[in-house]
Coordinates of C-alpha atoms in Angstrom, one line a residue:
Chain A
X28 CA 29.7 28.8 -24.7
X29 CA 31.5 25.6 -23.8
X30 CA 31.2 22.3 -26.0
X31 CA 29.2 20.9 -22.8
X32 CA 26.5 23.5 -22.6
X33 CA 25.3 22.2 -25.4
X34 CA 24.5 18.4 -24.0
X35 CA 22.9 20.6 -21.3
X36 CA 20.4 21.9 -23.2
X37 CA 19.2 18.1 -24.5
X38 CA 16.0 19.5 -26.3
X39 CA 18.0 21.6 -28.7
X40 CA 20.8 18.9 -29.0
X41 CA 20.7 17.1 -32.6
X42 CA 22.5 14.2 -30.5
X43 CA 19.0 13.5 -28.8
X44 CA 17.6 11.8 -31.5
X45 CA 14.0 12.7 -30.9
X46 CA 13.5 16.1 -32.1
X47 CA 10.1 17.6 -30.4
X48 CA 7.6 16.7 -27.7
X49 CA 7.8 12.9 -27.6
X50 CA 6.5 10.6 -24.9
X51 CA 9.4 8.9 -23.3
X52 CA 9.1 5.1 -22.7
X53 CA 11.4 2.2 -23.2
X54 CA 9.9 -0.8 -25.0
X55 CA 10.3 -2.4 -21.7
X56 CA 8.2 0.2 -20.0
X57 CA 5.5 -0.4 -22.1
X58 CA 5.6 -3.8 -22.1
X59 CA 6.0 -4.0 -18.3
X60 CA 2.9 -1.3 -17.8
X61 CA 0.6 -3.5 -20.6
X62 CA 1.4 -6.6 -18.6
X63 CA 0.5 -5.2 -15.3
X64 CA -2.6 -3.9 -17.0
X65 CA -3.5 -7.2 -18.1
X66 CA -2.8 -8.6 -15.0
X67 CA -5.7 -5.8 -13.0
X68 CA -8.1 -7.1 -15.4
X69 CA -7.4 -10.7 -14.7
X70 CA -7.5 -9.8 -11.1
X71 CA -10.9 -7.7 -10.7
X72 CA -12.1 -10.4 -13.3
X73 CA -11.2 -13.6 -10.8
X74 CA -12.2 -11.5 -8.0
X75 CA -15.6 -10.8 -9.4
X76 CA -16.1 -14.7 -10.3
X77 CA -15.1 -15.9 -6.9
X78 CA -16.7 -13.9 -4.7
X79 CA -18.7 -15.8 -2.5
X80 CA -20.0 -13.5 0.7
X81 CA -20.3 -16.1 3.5
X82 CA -18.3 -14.5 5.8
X83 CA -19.1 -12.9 9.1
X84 CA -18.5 -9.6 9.2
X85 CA -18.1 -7.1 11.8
X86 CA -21.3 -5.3 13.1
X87 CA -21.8 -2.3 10.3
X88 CA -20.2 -3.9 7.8
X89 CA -23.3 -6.7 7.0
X90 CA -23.8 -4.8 3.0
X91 CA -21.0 -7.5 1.8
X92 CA -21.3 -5.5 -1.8
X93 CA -20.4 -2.0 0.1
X94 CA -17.5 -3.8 2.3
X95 CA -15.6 -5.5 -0.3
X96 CA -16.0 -2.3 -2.3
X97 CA -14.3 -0.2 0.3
X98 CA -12.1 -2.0 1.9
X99 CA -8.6 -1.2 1.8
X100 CA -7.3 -3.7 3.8
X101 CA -5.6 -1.4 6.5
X102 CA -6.5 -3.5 9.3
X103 CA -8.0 -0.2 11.7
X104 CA -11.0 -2.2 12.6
X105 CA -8.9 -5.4 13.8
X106 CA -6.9 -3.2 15.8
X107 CA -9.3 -1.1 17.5
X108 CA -11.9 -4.1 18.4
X109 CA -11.5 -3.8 22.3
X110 CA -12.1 -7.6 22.7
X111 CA -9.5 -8.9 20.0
X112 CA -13.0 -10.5 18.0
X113 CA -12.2 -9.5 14.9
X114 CA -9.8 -11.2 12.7
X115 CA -8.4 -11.3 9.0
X116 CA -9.8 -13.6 6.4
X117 CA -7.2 -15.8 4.2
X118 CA -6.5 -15.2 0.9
X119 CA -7.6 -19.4 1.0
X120 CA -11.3 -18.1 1.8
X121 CA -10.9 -16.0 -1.6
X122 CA -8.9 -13.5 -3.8
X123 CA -11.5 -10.9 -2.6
X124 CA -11.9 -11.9 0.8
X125 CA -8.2 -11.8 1.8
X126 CA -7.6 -9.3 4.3
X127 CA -10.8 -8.3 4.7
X128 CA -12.1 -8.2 8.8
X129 CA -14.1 -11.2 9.5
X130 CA -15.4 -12.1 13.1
X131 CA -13.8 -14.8 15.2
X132 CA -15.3 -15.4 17.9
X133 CA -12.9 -18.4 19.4
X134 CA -10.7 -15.4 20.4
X135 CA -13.7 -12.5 21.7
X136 CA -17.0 -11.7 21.0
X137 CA -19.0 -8.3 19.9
X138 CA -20.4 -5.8 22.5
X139 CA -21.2 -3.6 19.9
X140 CA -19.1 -0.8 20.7
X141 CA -18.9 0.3 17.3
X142 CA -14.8 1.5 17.6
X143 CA -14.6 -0.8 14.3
X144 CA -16.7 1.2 12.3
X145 CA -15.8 4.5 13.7
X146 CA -12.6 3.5 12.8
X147 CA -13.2 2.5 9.3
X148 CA -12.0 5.8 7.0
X149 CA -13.7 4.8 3.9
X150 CA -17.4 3.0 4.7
X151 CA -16.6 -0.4 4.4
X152 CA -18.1 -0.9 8.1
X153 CA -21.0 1.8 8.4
X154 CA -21.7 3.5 11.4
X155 CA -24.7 2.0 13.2
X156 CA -26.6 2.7 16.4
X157 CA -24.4 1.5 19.3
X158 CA -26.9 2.3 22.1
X159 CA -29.6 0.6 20.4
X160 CA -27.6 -2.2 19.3
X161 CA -26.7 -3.0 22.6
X162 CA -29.8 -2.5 24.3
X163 CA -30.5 -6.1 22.3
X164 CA -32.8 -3.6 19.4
X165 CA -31.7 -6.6 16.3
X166 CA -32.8 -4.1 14.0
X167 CA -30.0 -1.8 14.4
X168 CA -27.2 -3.9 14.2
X169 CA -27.3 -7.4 13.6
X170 CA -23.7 -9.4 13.0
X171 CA -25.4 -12.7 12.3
X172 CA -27.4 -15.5 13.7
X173 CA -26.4 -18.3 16.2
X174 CA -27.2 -21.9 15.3
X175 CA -26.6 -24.8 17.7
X176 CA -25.0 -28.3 16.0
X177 CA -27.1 -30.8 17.9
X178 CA -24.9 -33.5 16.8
X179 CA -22.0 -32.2 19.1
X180 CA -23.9 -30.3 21.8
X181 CA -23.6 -31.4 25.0
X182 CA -26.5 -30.2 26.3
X183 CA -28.4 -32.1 23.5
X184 CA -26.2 -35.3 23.8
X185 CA -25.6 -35.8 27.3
X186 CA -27.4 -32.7 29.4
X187 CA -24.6 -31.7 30.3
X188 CA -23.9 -28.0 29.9
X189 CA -26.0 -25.1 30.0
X190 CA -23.2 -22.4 29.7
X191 CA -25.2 -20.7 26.3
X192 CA -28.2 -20.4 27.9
X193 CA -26.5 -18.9 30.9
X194 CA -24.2 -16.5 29.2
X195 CA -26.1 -14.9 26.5
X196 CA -26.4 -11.1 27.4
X197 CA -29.8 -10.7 25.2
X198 CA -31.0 -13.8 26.7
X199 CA -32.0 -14.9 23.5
X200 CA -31.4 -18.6 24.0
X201 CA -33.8 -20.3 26.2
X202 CA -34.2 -24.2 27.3
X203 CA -37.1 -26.0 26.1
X204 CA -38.8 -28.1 28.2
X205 CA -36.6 -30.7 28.1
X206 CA -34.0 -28.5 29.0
X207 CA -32.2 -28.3 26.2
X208 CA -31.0 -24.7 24.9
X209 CA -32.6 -23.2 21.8
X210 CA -31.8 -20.2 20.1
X211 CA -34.3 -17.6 19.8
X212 CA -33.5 -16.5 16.2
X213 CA -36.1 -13.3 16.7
X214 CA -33.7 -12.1 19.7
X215 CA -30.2 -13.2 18.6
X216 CA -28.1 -10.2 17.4
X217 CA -24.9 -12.5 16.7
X218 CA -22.5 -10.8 19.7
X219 CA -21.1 -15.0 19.8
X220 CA -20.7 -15.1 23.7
X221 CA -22.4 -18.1 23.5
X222 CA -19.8 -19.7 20.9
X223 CA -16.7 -18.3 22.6
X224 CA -18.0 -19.8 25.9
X225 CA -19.5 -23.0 24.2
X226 CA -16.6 -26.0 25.6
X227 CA -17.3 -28.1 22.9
X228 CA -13.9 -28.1 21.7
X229 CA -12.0 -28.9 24.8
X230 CA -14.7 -30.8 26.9
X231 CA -14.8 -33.2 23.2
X232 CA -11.6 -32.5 22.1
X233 CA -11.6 -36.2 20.4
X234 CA -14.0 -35.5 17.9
X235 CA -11.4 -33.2 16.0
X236 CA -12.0 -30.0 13.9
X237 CA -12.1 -26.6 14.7
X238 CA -16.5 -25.8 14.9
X239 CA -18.2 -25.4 18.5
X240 CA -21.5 -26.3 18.9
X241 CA -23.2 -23.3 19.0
X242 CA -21.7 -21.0 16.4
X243 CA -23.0 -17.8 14.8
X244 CA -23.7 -17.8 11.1
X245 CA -24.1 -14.8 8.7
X246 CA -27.6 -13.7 7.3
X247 CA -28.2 -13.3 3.4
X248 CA -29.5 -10.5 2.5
X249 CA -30.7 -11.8 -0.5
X250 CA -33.1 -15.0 0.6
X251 CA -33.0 -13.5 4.8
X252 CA -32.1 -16.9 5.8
X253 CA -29.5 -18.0 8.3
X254 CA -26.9 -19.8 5.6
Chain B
X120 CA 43.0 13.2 -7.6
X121 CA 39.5 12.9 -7.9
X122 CA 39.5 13.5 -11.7
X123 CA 41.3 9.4 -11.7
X124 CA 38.9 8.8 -9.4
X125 CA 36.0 9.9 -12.0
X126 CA 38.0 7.7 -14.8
X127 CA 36.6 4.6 -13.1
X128 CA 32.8 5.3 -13.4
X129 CA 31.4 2.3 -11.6
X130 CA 33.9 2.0 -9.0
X131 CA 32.5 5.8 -7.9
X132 CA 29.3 5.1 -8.4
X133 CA 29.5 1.7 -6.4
X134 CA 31.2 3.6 -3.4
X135 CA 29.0 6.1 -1.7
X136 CA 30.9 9.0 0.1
X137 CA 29.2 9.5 2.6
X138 CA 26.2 7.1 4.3
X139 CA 24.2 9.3 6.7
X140 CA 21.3 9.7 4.5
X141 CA 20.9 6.4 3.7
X142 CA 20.8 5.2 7.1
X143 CA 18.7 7.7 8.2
X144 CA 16.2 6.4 5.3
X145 CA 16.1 2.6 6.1
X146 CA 15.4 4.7 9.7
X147 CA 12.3 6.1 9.0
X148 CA 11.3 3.0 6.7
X149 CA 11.6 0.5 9.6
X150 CA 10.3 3.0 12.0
X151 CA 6.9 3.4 10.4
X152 CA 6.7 -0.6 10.4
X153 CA 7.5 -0.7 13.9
X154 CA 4.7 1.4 15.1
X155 CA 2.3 -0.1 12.3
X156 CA 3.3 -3.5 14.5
X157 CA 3.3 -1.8 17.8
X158 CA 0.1 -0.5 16.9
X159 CA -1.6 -4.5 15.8
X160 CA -0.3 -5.8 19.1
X161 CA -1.4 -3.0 21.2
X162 CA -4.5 -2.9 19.0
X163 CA -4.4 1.2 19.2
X164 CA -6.7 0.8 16.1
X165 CA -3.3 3.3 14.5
X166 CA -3.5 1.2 10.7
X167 CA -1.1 0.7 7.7
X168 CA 0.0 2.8 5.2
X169 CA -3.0 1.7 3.6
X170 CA -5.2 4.0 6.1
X171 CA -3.6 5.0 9.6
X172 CA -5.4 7.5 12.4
X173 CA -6.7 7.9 15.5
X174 CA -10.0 7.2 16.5
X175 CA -12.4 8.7 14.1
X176 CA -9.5 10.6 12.3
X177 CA -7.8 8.6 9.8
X178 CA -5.8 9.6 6.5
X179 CA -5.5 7.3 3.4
X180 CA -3.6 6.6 0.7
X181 CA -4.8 8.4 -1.9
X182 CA -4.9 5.3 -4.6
X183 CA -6.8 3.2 -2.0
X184 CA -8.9 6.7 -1.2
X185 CA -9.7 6.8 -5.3
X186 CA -10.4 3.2 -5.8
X187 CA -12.9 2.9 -2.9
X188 CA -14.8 6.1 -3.2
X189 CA -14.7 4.9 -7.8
X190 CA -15.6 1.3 -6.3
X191 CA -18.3 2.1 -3.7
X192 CA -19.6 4.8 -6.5
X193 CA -19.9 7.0 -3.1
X194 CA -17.7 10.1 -2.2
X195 CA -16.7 10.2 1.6
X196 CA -15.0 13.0 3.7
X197 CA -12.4 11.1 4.6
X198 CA -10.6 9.7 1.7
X199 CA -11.2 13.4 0.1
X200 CA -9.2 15.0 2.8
X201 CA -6.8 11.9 2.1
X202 CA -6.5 13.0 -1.4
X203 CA -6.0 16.3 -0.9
X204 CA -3.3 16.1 2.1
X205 CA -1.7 13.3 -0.6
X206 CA -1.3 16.5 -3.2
X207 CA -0.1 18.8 -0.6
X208 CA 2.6 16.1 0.7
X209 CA 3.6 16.3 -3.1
X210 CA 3.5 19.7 -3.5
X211 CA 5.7 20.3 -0.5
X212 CA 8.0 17.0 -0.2
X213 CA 7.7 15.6 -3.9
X214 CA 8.2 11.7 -4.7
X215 CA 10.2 11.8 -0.9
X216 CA 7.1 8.9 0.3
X217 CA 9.0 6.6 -2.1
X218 CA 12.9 7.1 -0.4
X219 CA 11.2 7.7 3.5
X220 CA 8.3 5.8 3.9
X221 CA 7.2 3.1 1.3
X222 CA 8.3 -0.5 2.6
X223 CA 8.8 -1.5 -1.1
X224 CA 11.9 -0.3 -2.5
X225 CA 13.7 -1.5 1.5
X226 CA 12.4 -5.0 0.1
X227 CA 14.2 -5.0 -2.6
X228 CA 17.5 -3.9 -1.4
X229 CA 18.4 -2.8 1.6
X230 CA 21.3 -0.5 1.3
X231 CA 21.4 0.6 -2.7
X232 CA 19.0 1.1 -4.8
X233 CA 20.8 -0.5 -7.4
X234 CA 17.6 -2.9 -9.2
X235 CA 16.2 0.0 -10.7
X236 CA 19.8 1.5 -11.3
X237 CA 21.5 -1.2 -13.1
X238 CA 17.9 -1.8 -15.0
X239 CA 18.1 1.8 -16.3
X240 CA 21.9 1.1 -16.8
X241 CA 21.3 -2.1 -18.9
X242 CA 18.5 -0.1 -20.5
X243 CA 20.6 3.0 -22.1
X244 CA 23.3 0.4 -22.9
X245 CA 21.0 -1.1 -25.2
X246 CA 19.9 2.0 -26.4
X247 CA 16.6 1.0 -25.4
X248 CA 15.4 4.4 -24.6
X249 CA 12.9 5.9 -27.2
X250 CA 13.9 9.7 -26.2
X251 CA 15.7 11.6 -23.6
X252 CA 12.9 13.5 -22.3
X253 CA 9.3 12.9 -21.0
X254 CA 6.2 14.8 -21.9
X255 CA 6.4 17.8 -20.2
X256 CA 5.1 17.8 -16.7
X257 CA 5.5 14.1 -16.6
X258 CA 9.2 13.1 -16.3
X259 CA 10.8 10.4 -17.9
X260 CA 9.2 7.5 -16.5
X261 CA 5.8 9.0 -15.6
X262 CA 3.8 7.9 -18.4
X263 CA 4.1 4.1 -18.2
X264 CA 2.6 4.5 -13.9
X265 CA 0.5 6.7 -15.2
X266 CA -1.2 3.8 -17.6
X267 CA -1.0 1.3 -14.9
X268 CA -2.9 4.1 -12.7
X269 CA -5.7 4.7 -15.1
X270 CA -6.5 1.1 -15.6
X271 CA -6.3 0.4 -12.1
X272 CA -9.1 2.9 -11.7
X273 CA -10.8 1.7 -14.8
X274 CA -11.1 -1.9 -13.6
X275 CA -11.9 -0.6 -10.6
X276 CA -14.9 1.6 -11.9
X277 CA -15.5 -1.9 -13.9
X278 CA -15.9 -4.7 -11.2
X279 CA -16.6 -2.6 -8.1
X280 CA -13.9 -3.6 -5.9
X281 CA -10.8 -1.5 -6.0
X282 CA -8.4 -3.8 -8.1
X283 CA -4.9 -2.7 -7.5
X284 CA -5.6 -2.5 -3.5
X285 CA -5.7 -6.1 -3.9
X286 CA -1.9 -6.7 -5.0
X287 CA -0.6 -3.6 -4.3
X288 CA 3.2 -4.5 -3.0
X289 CA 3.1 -2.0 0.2
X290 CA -0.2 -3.4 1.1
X291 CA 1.2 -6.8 0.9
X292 CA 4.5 -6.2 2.9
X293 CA 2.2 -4.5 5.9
X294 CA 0.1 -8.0 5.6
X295 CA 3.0 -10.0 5.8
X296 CA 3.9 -8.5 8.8
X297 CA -0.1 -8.7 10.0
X298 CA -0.1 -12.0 9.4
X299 CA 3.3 -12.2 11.2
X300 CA 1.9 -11.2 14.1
X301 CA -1.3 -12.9 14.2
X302 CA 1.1 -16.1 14.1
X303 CA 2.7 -14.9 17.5
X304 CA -0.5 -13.7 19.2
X305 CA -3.3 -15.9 18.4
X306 CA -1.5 -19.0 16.3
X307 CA -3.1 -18.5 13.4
X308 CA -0.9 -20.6 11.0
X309 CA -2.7 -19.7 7.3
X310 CA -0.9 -19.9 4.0
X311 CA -0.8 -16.2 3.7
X312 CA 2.2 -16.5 5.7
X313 CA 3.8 -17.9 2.2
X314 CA 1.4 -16.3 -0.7
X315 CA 2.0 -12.6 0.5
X316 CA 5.6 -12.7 0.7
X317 CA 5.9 -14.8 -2.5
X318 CA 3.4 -11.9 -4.3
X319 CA 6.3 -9.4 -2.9
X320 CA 8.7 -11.0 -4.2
X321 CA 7.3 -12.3 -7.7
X322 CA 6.3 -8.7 -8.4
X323 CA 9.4 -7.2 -7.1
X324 CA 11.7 -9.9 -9.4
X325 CA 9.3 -9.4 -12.7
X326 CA 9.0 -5.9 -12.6
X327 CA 12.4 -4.0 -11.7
X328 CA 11.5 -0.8 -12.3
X329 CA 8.4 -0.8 -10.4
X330 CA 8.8 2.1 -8.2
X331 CA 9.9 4.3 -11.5
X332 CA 8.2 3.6 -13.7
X333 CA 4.9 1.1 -13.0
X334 CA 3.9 2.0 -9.2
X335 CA 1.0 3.9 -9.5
X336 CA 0.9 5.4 -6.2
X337 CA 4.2 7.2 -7.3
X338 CA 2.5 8.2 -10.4
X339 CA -0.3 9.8 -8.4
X340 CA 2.2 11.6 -6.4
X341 CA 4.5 12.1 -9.3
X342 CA 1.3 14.1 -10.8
X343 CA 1.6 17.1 -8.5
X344 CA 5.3 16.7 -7.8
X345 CA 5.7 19.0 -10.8
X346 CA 5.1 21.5 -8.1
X347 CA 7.2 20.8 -5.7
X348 CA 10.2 23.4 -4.9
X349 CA 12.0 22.3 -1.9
X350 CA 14.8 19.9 -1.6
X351 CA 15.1 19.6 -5.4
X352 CA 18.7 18.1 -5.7
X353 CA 20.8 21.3 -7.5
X354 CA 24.2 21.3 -8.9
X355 CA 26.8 23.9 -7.7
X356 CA 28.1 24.2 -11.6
X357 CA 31.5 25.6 -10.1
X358 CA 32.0 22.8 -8.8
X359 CA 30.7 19.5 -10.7
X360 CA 32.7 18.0 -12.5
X361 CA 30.7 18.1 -15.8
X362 CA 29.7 21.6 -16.3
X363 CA 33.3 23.0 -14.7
X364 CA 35.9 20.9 -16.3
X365 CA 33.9 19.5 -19.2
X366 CA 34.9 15.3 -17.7
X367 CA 32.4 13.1 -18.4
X368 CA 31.8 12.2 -15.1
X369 CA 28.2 10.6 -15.0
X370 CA 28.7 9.6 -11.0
X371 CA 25.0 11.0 -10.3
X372 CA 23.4 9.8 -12.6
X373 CA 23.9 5.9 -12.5
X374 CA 23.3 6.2 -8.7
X375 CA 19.5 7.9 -9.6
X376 CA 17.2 5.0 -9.1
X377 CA 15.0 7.3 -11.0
X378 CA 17.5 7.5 -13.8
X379 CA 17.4 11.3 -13.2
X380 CA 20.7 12.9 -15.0
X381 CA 21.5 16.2 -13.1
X382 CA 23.6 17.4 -15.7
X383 CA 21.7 16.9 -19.1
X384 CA 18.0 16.5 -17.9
X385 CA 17.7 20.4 -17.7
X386 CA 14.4 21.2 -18.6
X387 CA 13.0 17.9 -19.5
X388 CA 10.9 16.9 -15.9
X389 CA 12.6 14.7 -14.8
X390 CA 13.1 15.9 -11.7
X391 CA 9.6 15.0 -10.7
X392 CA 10.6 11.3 -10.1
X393 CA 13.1 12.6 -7.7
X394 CA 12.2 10.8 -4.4
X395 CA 14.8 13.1 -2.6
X396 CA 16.9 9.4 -1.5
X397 CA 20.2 11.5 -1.6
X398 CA 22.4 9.0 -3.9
X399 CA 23.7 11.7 -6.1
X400 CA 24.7 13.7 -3.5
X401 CA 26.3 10.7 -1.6
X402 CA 27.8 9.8 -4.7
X403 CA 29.5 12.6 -6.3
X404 CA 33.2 12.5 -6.2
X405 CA 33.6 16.9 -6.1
X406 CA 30.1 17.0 -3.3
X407 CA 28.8 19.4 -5.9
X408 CA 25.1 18.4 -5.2
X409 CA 22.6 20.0 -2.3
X410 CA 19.4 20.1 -1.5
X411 CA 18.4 23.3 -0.9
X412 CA 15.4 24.4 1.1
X413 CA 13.9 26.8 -1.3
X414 CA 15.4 26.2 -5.0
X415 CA 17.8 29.4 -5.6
X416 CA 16.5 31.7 -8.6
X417 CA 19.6 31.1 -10.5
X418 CA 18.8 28.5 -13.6
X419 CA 21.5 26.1 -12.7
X420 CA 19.0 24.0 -11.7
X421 CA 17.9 20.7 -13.8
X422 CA 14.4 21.6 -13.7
X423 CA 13.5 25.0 -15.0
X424 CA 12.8 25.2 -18.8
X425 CA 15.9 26.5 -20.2
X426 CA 15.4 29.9 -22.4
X427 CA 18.7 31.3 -23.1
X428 CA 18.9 31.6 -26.9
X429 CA 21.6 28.7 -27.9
X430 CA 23.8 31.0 -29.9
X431 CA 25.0 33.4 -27.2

């Protein structure tokens, strides 16, 4: 046997210094895994505090507990919404909300296909009744309420717009007698046609920000008031 | 000839013979973020690495998979089958996710992998390693990911969320690009633009040896890479330099990013961190090193236990 075979066979080799089964770390290793351990807790511990659950979620994903719990970020649902309304939240709306699909209804609005939870691998968005949902049935999916701004309506400041009223597929905002629309919280399923039609933005561009008049809202669970 | 080529180690392990493999890698790396992009601006609803499908049919990755279903307290078709394609990917192509696919270690450097090598290098030079072997099944640097694996799960179980997901590096490359793209498309100018990338980069910088020996997706996979018997890097003893001529030659080893040592790791594991990059074999000065389909029976190889009695 050559001198060599020897450094071959480590285990045997007096030169490794460690004679039997011995887990194999560097200092450094250890260190490095402790510190990223650390860092998990501080992490899930943040996340937990800041949590806040006032964002709009895509139809099927309204249980905010059950979304942020299996969300993986993948961005399927963003990708398969067939009229581009759902968007990505900032990690500035939160460490646990980054990422995670929230509507936005400047750029689309919901026909309640349900492609984003079908594609959803892991139940973040749960599957809900599509035909149901939109046949106008609230009860089977429900994304969110709208609530008009009076301050900044034009109907309401100057009667001059009806495009909610005329737009809303569920028909669930209706003019009073005054003509002015009002949303008809009992019918409104939250699809937000009537906030990516409402031309608050460009029609009063001077006022500044980034709201509409009419704009949907999520529902809490908890107190089942619009927030 | 080649044996003064050996007598300068780090000039030979600095100067890769041959560059195929590595090109083909950074390949398939930027391929599969070209059609995660492709797929956000066609919106084909195809995914990330985090989950990616079609349709109804997805796969995901097996640490997000655990840390929803341990989250959400719920088990789901899905992720299972996620997991248990995850194992057999393992089983049948070891740690290669890390060299082919994952994003991360193309991050760090695009043509070597030489943060993790010269960390290992600086490591042994400082005599900083406890012992030359791992526990057995585990490989040298398994146990340290494995920790980071188990707490990420723990917290996980803990706060209901899954934990790592949130600052897992190939979750944030694939949102840096996301958020990329959402620039281009729709205009959205958010500061994720500039928190994402600095994440990458602050993790990447801190922790040098992630992919080795902290990332705990390549512990999960490392798990059932013990398995794995095809393309496992072998030495042709003939003709290396080591085990022919006796020369101290050392070329693979410094180019491992998994600080794997063909020649003395016999029997220790360590060749379940091999992500099947190719460096060794690009490296060595004689080309002693293949990767065989089906590992020949021969023990030559640095894997199999060795029994032959010392004294023969």
């Amino acid at each position: 046997m050559s001198p060599h075979e020897d450094e071959r066979r480590g285990r045997f080799s007096a030169s490794s210094g460690n004679g039997g089964l011995r887990a194999s770390i560097t200092r450094r290793s250890f260190l490095a895994a402790a510190g990223v351990s650390a860092s998990l807790l501080a992490v899930g511990g943040v996340g937990a505090l800041t949590a806040h659950g006032e964002m709009l979620r895509p139809p099927g994903g309204q249980d905010e507990r059950a979304l942020l719990a299996g969300c993986t970020h993948c961005g399927r649902c963003v990708s398969a919404c067939r009229t581009k309304a759902i968007g990505v939240a900032s990690i500035s709306d939160g460490l646990l909300e980054a990422r995670t699909p929230v509507m936005r209804y400047s750029l689309g609005f919901c026909d309640f296909c349900g492609d984003c939870a079908e594609a959803c691998p892991t139940g973040a968005l749960r599957a809900f009744d599509v035909e149901a949902a939109q046949a106008g049935d609230v009860s089977a999916c429900c994304v969110g309420k709208a609530k008009l701004d009076r301050a900044t309506c034009l109907a309401w400041t100057s009667s001059s717009c009806n495009l909610c009223h005329e737009e809303c597929p569920y028909d669930a905002i209706a003019l009073n007698a005054d003509g002015m629309p009002i949303v008809d919280e009992a019918l409104c399923n939250g699809c937000g046609v009537c906030e990516y039609v409402c031309p608050v933005l460009s029609l009063r561009s001077y006022i500044g920000g980034t709201a509409r008049a009419i704009a949907v809202e999520p529902v809490r669970a908890k107190e089942g008031e619009v927030s | 000839m080649k044996a003064e080529e050996t007598g300068e180690k780090t000039s030979v392990a600095s100067r890769p013979r041959r560059r195929r493999i590595r090109v083909a890698r950074t390949a398939t790396v930027l391929g599969v973020l070209a059609v995660y992009v492709v797929g956000v601006v066609l919106s084909t609803g195809l995914g990330s690495l985090s989950a990616f499908g079609i349709g109804d049919i997805a796969a995901v990755c097996p640490v997000g998979a655990l840390e929803t279903m341990i989250a959400g307290r719920i088990v789901l078709p899905l992720p299972l089958i996620a997991i248990v394609l995850a194992v057999l990917a393992a089983v049948c192509f070891g740690r290669a996710f890390c060299s082919w696919v994952c994003p991360v270690p193309l991050t760090r450097k695009l043509v070597t992998n030489k943060r993790e090598r010269d960390a290992f290098a600086a490591d042994r030079k400082k005599g900083r390693l406890l012992s030359k072997r791992g526990w057995p099944g585990l490989g040298r640097n398994g146990t340290s990911a494995l920790g980071v694996l188990g707490v990420a799960l723990a917290t996980t179980l803990v706060f209901g969320f899954p934990v790592f997901c949130l600052v897992c590096p190939i979750g944030l490359a694939f949102a840096t690009l996301f958020a990329l793209v959402r620039l281009a498309m729709f205009n959205e100018l958010v500061v994720d633009l500039v928190v994402f990338p600095a994440l990458i980069v602050f993790e990447l910088v801190v922790l040098r040896k992630w992919c080795a020996t902290l990332c705990p997706v390549g512990a999960f996979l490392g798990l059932f890479a013990r398995f794995n018997r095809t393309l496992v890097p072998t030495i042709d003893e003939e003709k290396c330099l080591a085990t022919a001529t006796g020369t101290a030659c050392d070329a693979c080893h410094a180019a491992c990013s998994s600080d794997i040592d063909l020649v003395r790791d016999a029997g220790t594991g360590a060749l379940h961190d091999c992500t099947k990059c190719h460096e060794c074999a690009d490296h060595c000065p004689a080309s002693a090193i293949t990767f065989p389909w089906r590992r020949p029976k021969a023990s030559a190889v640095a894997d199999e236990p060795d029994r032959t009695p010392l004294s023969s």
